[in-house]
Coordinates of C-alpha atoms and ligand atoms in Angstrom, one line a residue:
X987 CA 8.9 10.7 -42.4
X988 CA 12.4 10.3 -41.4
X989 CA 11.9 7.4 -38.7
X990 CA 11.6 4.0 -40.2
X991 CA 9.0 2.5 -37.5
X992 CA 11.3 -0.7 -36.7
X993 CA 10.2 -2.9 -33.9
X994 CA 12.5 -3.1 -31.1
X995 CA 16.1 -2.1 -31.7
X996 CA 16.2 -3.7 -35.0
X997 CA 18.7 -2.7 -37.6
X998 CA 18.9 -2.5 -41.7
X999 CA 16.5 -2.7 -44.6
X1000 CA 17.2 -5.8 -46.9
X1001 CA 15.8 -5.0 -50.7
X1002 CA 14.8 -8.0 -51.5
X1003 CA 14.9 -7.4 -55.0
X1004 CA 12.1 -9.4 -57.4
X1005 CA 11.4 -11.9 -54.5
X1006 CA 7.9 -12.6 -54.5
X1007 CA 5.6 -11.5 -51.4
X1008 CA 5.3 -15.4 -50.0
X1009 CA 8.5 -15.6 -49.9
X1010 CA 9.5 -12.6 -48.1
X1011 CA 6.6 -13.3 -45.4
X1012 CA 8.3 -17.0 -45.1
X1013 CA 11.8 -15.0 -44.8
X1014 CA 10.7 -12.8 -41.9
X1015 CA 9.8 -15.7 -40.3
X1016 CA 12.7 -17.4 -40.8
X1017 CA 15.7 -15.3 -40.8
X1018 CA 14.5 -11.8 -40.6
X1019 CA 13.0 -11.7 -37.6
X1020 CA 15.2 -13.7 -35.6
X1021 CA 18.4 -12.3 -36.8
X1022 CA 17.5 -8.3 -35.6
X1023 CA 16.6 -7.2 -39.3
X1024 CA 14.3 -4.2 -39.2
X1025 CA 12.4 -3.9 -42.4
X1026 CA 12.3 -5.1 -46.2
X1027 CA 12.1 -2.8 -48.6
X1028 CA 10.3 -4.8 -51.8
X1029 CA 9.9 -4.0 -55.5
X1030 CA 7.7 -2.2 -57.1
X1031 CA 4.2 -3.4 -56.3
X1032 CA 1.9 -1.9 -58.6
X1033 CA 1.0 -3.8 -62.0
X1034 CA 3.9 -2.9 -64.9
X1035 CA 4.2 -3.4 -68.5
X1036 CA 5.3 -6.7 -69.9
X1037 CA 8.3 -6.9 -71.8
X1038 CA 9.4 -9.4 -74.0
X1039 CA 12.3 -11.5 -72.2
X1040 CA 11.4 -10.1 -69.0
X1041 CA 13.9 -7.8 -68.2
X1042 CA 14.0 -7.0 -63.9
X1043 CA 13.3 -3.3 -65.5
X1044 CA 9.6 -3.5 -66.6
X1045 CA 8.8 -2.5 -63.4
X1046 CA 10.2 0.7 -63.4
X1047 CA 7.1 1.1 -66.0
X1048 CA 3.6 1.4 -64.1
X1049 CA 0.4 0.5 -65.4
X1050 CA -2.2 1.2 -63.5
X1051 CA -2.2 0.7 -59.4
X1052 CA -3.5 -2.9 -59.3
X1053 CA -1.5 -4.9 -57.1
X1054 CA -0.5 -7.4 -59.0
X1055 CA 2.8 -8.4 -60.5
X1056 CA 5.2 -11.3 -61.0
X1057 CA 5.9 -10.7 -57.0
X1058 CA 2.6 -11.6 -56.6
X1059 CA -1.5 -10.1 -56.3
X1060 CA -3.1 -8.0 -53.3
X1061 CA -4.2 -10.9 -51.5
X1062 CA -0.2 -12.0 -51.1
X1063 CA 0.5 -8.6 -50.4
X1064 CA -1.5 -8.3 -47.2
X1065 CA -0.2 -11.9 -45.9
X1066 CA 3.2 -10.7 -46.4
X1067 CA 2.9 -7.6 -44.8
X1068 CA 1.0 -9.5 -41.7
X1069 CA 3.3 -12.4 -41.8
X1070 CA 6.1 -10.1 -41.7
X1071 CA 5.1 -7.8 -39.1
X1072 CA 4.1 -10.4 -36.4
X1073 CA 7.8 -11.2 -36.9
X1074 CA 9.1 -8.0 -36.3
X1075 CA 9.9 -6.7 -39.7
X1076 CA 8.0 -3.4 -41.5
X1077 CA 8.0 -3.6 -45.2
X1078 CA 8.5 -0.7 -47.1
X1079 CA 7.4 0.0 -51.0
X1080 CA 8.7 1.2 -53.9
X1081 CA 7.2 3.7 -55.4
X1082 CA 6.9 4.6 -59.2
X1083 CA 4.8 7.3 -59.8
X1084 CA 7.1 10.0 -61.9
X1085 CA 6.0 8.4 -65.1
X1086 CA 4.3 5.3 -66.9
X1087 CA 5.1 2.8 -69.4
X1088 CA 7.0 3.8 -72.2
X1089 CA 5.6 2.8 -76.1
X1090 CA 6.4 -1.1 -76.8
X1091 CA 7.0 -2.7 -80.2
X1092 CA 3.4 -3.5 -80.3
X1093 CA 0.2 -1.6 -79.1
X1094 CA -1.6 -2.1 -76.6
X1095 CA 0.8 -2.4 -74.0
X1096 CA -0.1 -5.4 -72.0
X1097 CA 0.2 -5.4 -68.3
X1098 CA 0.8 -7.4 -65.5
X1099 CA -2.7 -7.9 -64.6
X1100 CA -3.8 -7.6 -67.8
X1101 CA -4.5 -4.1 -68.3
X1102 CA -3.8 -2.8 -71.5
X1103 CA -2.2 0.8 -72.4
X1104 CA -1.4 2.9 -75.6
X1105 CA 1.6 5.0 -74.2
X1106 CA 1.6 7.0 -77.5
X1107 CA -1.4 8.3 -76.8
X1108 CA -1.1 9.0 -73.1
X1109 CA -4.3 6.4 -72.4
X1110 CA -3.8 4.2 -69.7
X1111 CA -7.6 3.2 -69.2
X1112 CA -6.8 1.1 -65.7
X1113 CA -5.8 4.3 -64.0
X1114 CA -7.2 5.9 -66.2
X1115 CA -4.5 8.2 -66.6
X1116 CA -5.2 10.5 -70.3
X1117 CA -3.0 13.0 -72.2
X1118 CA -3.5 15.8 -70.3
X1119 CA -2.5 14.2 -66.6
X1120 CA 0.8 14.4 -68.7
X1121 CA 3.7 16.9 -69.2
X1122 CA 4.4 18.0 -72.5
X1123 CA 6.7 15.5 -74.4
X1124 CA 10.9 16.0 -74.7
X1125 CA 13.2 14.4 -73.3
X1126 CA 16.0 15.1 -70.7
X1127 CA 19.1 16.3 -72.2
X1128 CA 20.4 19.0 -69.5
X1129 CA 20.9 17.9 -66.1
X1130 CA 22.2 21.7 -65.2
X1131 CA 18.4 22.5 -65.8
X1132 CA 16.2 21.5 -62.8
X1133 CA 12.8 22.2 -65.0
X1134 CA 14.1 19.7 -68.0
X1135 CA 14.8 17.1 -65.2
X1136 CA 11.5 17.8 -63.6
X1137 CA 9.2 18.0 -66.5
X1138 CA 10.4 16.1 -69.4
X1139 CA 11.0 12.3 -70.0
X1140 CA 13.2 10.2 -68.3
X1141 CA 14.7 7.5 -70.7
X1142 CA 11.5 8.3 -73.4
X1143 CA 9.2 7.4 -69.9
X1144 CA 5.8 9.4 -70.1
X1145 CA 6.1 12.0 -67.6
X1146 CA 3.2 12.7 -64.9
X1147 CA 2.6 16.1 -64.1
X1148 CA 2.7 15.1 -60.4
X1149 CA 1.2 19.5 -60.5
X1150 CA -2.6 18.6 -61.4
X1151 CA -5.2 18.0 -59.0
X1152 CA -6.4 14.3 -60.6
X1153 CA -2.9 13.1 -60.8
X1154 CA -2.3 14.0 -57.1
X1155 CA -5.1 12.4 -56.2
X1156 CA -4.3 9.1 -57.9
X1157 CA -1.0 8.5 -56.4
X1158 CA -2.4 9.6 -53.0
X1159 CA -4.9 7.0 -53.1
X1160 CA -2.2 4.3 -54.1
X1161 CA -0.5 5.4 -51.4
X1162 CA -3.1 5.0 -48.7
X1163 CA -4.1 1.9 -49.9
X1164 CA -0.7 0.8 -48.9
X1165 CA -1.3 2.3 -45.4
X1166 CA -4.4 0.3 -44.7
X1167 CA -2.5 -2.6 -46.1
X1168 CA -0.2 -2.5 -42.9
X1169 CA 3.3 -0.7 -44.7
X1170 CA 5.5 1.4 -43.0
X1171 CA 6.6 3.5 -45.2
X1172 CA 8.0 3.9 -49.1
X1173 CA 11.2 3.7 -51.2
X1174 CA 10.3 7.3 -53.9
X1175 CA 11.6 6.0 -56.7
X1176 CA 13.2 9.3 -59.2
X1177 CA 12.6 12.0 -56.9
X1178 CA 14.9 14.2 -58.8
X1179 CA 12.3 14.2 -61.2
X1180 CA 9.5 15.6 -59.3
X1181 CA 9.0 18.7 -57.9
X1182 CA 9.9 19.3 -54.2
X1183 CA 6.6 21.3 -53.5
X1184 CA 4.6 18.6 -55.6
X1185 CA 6.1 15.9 -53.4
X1186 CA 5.5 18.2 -50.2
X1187 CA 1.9 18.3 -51.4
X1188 CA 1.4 14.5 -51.9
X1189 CA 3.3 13.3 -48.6
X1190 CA 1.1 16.0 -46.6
X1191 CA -2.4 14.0 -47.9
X1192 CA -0.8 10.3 -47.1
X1193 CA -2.7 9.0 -44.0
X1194 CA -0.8 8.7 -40.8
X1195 CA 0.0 5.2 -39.6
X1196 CA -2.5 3.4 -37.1
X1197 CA -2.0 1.3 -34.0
X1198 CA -4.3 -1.1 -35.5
X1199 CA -1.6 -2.3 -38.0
X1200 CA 0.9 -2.1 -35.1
X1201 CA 1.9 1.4 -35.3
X1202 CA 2.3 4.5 -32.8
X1203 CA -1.1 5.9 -33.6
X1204 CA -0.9 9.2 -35.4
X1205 CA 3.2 8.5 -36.8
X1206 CA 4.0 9.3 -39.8
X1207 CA 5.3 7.0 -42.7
X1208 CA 9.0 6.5 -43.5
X1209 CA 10.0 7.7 -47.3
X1210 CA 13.3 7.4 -48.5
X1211 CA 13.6 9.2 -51.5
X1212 CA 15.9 8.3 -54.4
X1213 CA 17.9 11.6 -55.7
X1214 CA 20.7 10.7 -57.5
X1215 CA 22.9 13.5 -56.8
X1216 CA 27.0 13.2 -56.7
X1217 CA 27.1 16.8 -56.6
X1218 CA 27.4 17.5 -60.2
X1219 CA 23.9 18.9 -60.9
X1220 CA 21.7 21.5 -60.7
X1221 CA 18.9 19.5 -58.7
X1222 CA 20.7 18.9 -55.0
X1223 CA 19.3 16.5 -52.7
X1224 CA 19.1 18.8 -49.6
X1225 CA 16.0 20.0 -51.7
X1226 CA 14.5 16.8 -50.3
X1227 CA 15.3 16.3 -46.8
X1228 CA 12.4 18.5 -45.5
X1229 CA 10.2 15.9 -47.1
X1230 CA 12.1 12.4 -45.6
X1231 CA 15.4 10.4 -45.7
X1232 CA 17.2 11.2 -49.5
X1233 CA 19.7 8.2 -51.1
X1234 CA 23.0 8.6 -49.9
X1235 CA 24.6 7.8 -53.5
X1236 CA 27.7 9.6 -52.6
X1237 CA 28.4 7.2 -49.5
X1238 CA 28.4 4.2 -52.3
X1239 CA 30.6 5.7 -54.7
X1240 CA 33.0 6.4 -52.0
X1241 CA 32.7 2.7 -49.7
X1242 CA 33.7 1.5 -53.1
X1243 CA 36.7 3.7 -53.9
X1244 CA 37.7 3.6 -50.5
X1245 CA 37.5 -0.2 -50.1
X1246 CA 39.0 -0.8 -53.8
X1247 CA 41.9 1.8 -52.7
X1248 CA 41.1 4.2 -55.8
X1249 CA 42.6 7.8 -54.6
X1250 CA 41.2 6.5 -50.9
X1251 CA 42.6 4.4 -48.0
X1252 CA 40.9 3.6 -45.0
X1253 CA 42.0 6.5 -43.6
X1254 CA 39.2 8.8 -45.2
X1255 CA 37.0 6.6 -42.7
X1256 CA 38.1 8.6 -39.5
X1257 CA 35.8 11.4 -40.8
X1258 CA 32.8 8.9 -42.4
X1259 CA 29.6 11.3 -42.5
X1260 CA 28.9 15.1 -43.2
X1261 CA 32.7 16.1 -43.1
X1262 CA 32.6 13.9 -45.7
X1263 CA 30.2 15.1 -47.8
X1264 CA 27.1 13.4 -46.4
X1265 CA 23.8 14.8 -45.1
X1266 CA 23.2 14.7 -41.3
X1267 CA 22.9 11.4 -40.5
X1268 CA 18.7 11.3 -39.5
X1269 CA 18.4 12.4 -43.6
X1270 CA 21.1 10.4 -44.9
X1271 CA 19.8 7.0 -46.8
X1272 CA 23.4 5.2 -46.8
X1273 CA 24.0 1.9 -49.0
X1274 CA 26.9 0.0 -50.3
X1275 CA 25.2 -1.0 -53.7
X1276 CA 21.8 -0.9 -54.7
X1277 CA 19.8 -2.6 -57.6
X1278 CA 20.7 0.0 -60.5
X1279 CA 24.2 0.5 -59.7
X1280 CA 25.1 -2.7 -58.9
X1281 CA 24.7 -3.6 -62.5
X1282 CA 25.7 -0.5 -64.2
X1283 CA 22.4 1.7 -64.4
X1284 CA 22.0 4.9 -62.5
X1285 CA 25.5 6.7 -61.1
X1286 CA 28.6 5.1 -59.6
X1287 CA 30.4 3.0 -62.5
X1288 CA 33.5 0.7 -61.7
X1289 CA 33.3 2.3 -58.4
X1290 CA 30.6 0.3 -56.9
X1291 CA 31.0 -3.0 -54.8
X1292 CA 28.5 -5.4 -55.0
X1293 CA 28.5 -9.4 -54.5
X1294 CA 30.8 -10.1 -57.5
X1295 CA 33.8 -8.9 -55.5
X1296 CA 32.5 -10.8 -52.6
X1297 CA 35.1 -10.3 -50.0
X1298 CA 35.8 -6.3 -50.6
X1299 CA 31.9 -6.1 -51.1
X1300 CA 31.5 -8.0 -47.4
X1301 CA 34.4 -5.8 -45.5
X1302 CA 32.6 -2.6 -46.4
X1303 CA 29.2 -3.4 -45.7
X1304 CA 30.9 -4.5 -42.6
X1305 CA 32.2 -1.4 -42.3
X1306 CA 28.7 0.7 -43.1
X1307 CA 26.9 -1.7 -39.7
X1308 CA 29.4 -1.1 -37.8
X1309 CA 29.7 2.8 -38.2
X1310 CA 26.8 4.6 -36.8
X1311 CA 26.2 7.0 -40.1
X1312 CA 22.9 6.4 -41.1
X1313 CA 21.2 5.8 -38.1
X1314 CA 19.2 2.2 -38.0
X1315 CA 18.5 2.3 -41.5
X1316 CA 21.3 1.3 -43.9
X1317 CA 19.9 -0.5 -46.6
X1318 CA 21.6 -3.8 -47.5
X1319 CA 21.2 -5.1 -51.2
X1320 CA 19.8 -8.9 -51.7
X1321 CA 20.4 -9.4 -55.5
X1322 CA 20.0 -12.3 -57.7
X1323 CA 23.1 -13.5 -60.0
X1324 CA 23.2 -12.1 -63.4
X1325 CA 26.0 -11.4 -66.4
X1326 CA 23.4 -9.6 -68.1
X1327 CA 22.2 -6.3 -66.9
X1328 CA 19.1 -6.1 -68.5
X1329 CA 18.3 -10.0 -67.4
X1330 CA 15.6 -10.2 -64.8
X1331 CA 15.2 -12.4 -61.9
X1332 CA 15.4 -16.3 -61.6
X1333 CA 12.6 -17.5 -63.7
X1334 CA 10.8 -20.6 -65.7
X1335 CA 9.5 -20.6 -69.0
X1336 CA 6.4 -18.9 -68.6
X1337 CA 8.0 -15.8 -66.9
X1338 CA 6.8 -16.7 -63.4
X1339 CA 9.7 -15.6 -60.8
X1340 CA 11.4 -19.3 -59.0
X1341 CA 11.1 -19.0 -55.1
X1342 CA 14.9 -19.2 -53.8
X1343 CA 15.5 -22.4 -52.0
X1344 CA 17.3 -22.5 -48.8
X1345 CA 20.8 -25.0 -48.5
X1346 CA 21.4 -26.7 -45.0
X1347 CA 24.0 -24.2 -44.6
X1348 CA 21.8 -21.5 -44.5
X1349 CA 22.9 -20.1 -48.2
X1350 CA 20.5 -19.4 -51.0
X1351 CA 20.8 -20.9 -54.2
X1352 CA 18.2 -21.2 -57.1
X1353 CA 19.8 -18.3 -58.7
X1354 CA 19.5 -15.8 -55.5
X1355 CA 22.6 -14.5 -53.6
X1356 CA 21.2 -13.6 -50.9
X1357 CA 23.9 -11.6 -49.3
X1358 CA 21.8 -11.0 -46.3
X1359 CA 22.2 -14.2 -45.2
X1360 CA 26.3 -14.0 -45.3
X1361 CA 27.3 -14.9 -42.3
X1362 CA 29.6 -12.1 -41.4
X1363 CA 26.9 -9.2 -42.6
X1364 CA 24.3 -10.9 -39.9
X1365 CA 26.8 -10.3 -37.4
X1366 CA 27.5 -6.8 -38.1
X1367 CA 23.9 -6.3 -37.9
X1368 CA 23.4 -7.7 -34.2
X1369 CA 27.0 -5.3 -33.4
X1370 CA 24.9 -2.7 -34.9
X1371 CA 22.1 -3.0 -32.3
X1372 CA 24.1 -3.9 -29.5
X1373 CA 26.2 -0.4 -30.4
X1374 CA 23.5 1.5 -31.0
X1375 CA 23.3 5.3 -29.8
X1376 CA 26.8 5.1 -29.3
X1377 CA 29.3 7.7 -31.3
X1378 CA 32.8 6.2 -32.5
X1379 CA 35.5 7.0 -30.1
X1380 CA 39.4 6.0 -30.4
X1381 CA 39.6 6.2 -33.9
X1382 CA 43.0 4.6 -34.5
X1383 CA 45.2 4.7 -38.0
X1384 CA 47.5 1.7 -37.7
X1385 CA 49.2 2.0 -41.2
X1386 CA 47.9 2.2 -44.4
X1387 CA 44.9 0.6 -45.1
X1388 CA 44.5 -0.8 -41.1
X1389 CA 42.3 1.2 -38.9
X1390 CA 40.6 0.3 -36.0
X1391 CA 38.0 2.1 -33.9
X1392 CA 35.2 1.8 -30.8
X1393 CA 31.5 2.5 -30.7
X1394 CA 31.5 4.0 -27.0
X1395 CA 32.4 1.4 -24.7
X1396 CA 30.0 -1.1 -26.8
X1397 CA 31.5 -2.6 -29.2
X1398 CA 35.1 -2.2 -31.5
X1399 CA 36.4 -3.3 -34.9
X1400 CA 39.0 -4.0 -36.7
X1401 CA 40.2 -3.6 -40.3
X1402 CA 43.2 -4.6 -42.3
X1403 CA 42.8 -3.9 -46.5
X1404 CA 46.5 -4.3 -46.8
X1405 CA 48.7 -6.8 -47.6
X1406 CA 50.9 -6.9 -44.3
X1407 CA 49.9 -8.4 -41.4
X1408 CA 48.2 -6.3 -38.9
X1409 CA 49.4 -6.3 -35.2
X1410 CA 49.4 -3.7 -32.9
X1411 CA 47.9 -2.6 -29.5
X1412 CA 45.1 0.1 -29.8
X1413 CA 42.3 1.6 -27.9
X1414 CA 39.8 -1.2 -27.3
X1415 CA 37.5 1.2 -24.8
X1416 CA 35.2 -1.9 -23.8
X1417 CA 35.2 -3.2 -20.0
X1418 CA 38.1 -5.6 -18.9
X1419 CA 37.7 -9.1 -20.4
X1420 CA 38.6 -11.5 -22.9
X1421 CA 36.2 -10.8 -26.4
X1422 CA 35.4 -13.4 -28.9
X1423 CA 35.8 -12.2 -32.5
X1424 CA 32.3 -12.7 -34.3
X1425 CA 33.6 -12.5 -37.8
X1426 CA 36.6 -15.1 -37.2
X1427 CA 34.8 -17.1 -35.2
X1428 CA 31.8 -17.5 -32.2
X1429 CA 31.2 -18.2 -28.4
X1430 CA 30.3 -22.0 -27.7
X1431 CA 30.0 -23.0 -24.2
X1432 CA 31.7 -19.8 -23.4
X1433 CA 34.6 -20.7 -25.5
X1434 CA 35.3 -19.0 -28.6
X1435 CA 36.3 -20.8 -31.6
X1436 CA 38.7 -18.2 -33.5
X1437 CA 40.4 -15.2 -32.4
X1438 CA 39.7 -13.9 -28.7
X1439 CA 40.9 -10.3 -27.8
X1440 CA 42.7 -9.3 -24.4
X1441 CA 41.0 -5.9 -23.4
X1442 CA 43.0 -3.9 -20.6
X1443 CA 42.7 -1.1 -19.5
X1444 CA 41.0 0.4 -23.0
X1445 CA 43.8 -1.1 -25.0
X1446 CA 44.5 -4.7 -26.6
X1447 CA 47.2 -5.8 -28.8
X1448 CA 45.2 -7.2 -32.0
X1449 CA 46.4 -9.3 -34.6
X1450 CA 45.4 -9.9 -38.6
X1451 CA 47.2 -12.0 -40.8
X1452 CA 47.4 -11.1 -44.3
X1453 CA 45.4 -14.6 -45.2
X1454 CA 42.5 -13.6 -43.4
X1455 CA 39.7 -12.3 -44.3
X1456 CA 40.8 -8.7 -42.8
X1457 CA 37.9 -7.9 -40.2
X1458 CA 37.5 -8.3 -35.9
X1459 CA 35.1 -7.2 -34.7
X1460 CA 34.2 -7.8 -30.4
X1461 CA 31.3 -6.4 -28.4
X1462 CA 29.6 -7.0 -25.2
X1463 CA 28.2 -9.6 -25.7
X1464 CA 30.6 -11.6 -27.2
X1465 CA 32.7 -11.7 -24.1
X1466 CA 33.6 -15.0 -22.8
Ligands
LAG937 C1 14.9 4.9 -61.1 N1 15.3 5.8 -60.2 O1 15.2 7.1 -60.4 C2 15.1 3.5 -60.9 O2 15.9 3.2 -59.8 C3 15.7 2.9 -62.1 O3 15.9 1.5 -62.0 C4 14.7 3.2 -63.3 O4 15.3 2.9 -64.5 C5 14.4 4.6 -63.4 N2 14.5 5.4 -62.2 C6 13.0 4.8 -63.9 O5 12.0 4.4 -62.9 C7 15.1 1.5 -65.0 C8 16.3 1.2 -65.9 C9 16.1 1.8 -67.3 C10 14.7 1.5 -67.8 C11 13.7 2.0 -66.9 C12 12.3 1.7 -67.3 O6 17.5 1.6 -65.3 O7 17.1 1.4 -68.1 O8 14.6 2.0 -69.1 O9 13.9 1.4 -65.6 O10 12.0 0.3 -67.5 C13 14.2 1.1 -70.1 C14 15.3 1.0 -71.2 C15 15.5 2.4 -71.9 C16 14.2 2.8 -72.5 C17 13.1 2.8 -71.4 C18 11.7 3.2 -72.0 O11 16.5 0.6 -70.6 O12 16.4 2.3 -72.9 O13 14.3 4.2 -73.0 O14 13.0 1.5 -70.8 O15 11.3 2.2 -73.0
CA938 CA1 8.9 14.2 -64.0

């Protein structure tokens, strides 16, 4: 429950956010695989309300268990999940099953398969899910008080009692459906609003995964469970890590003040990971942004990076593949562009979601960012397999806001987030050998096209102008 399953020594889960099932399979093929991604986590696949302008949140309000949605129907699913495993990548769920759709201005709610639904009443025939599979109506107004959080609404969202026997069961059997459909594992959306011992309960009846869908027979799936907890609560999110890997929403509150320089300098990176405040790494779900607090839902405020402050946004998740916290599963946020918050994904004028298109420089456009496809993050993610299992050794602080450090004798980076000029000769730890910086530049024909670094003896004298773009990084195999 804590091992994500990757093929290989892949690295990263990409949440491609609202892209639709065909056109994930079509991105393992194309990029995914071939660039040492490991898995995709995917919205939420069950059918969800409809609501009027489309808002990317509908689906955080279930329906009924159909698979079908504006990502696309079962049939979809399963070719993704197929498509996407034969070229290395798992695919990984989200999972909405603390509540259901919430009231809408007109009754029935209307779903994305067409079921219909009168929240009011607590009837959702599709399910069917009835009044009493729910808890007792009020609404969360204490978060010191762990059985408000647990048993009453979120945001006016009819609450499941995840306690009873036919509720149980339901969600169970979504979730096995999902494990003969070939997943890996699920992203638990609202933990913090179930019960620990429900949850245990639930997990324990999920099937194992099964060689036949390319598995270790027997292994169970991966959950990452989202508990927003910045340590201000009364629900804590080691309540969790017996059950699977919890959201690390701490680590993306603090990338961002650290990066933005808000009471943090780079220096609070020479002890990135529980003396920091972070669960053990095998529990500890780490992200720079993700879809809520990117655009101002959920916890982090101003704090937060995301692709409007592109270059800041790039150093640190260059930062996150390059520091071995979180084991091989950071999750890396693929967003669509938006000014409003509430405005959903790229779509036409009946509501169907527009596949990105791909430019000949490898960039999406059509609305979707696509930040996985930034050239500097892809290259942190092959650093982060070709460093992997190694611990960071000769941390060095150069000045403010300049740091450098190796992974073992793998791999070392880099990184000025001042305004001076960096140059200065540090531990380098990697073999003899002129290095090829991948972030300035690559290794044609055994030349490299920007910066090369000296190694000698563990040390190199490194240089980075203010202009650039404030990251080196050198491994292995970018020696010339
Ligand atoms: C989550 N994690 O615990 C999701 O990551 C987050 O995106 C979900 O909220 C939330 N929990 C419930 O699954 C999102 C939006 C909410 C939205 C909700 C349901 O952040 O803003 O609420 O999904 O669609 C919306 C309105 C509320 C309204 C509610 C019910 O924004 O104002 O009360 O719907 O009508
Ligand atoms: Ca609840």
């Amino acid at each position: 429950q804590w091992d994500p399953h990757f093929i290989g020594n892949r690295q990263g889960i990409v949440h491609l956010f609202e892209w639709k099932w065909l056109d994930i399979a079509d991105e393992c093929e194309t990029f995914l695989g071939p660039n040492n991604f490991g898995g995709v986590q995917t919205s939420v696949a069950n059918e969800n309300v409809i609501i009027s302008g489309r808002p990317w949140y509908e689906r955080y309000q279930p329906m009924s268990f159909k698979l079908e949605t504006r990502s696309g129907n079962e049939k979809e699913f399963r070719e993704m999940v197929v498509r996407c495993r034969n070229a290395g990548i798992r695919i990984y769920v989200d999972v909405v099953v603390n509540h259901m759709a919430a009231s809408q201005p007109s009754t029935p709610a209307i779903g994305t398969a067409g079921s219909e639904a009168y929240p009011s009443d607590r009837w959702y025939p599709a399910v069917p899910f009835n009044k009493s599979d729910f808890n007792t109506a009020c609404s969360i107004e204490n978060y010191n008080d762990p059985k408000q959080v647990r048993d009453c609404e979120l945001a006016g969202l009819p609450d499941l009692d995840q306690g009873r026997k036919d509720v149980r069961d339901k969600i169970i059997e979504y979730l096995n459906h999902l494990i003969d459909l070939g997943v890996a594992g699920y992203r638990m959306d609202a933990c913090k609003h179930m019960w620990p011992k429900d949850l245990r309960v639930i997990y324990s009846r999920v099937k194992p995964l099964s060689k036949q869908n390319g598995f270790v027979q027997g292994s169970r799936p991966f959950f990452f469970q989202e508990v927003i907890d910045l340590g201000n609560e009364a629900v804590k999110r080691q309540e969790y890590i017996s059950l699977g890997t919890v959201t690390e929403f701490t680590y993306s509150t603090q990338i961002g003040m650290v990066f933005r320089k808000i009471e943090r300098d780079l220096s609070a990176l020479k002890n990135w990971g529980p003396p920091s405040g972070f669960l053990p790494s095998r529990y500890s779900f780490v992200f720079v942004c993700n879809h809520d607090n990117q655009r101002g839902h959920g916890s982090g405020g101003d704090m937060i990076l995301t692709y409007k402050d592109k270059d800041l946004f790039i150093k640190a998740s260059a930062f996150m593949l390059a520091h071995p916290h979180g084991g091989n599963h950071p999750r890396l946020m693929s967003s669509f562009y938006f000014d409003d918050p509430s405005q959903g994904p790229p779509q036409n004028s009946n509501g169907d979601i527009i596949s990105r298109e791909i430019e000949s420089n490898g960039t999406c456009s059509n609305g979707w960012v696509c930040e996985h496809r930034w050239p500097e993050i892809v290259k942190m993610v092959k650093f982060r397999a070709i460093t992997d299992k190694t611990v960071v050794i000769g941390f060095t602080n150069i000045a403010k806001n300049q740091i450098s450090f190796c992974r073992g004798r793998k791999g070392f980076v880099a990184i000025n987030n001042s305004d001076q000029p960096l140059s200065a000769t540090v531990n380098a730890c990697l073999p003899n050998g002129v290095y090829c910086d991948v972030i300035s530049g690559d290794k044609v024909d055994g030349k490299c096209t920007g910066t090369s670094v000296n190694v000698r003896a563990g040390k190199a004298h490194i240089e980075i102008p203010s202009s650039s773009f404030g990251f080196l990084a050198i491994h292995l195999e970018s020696r010339l």
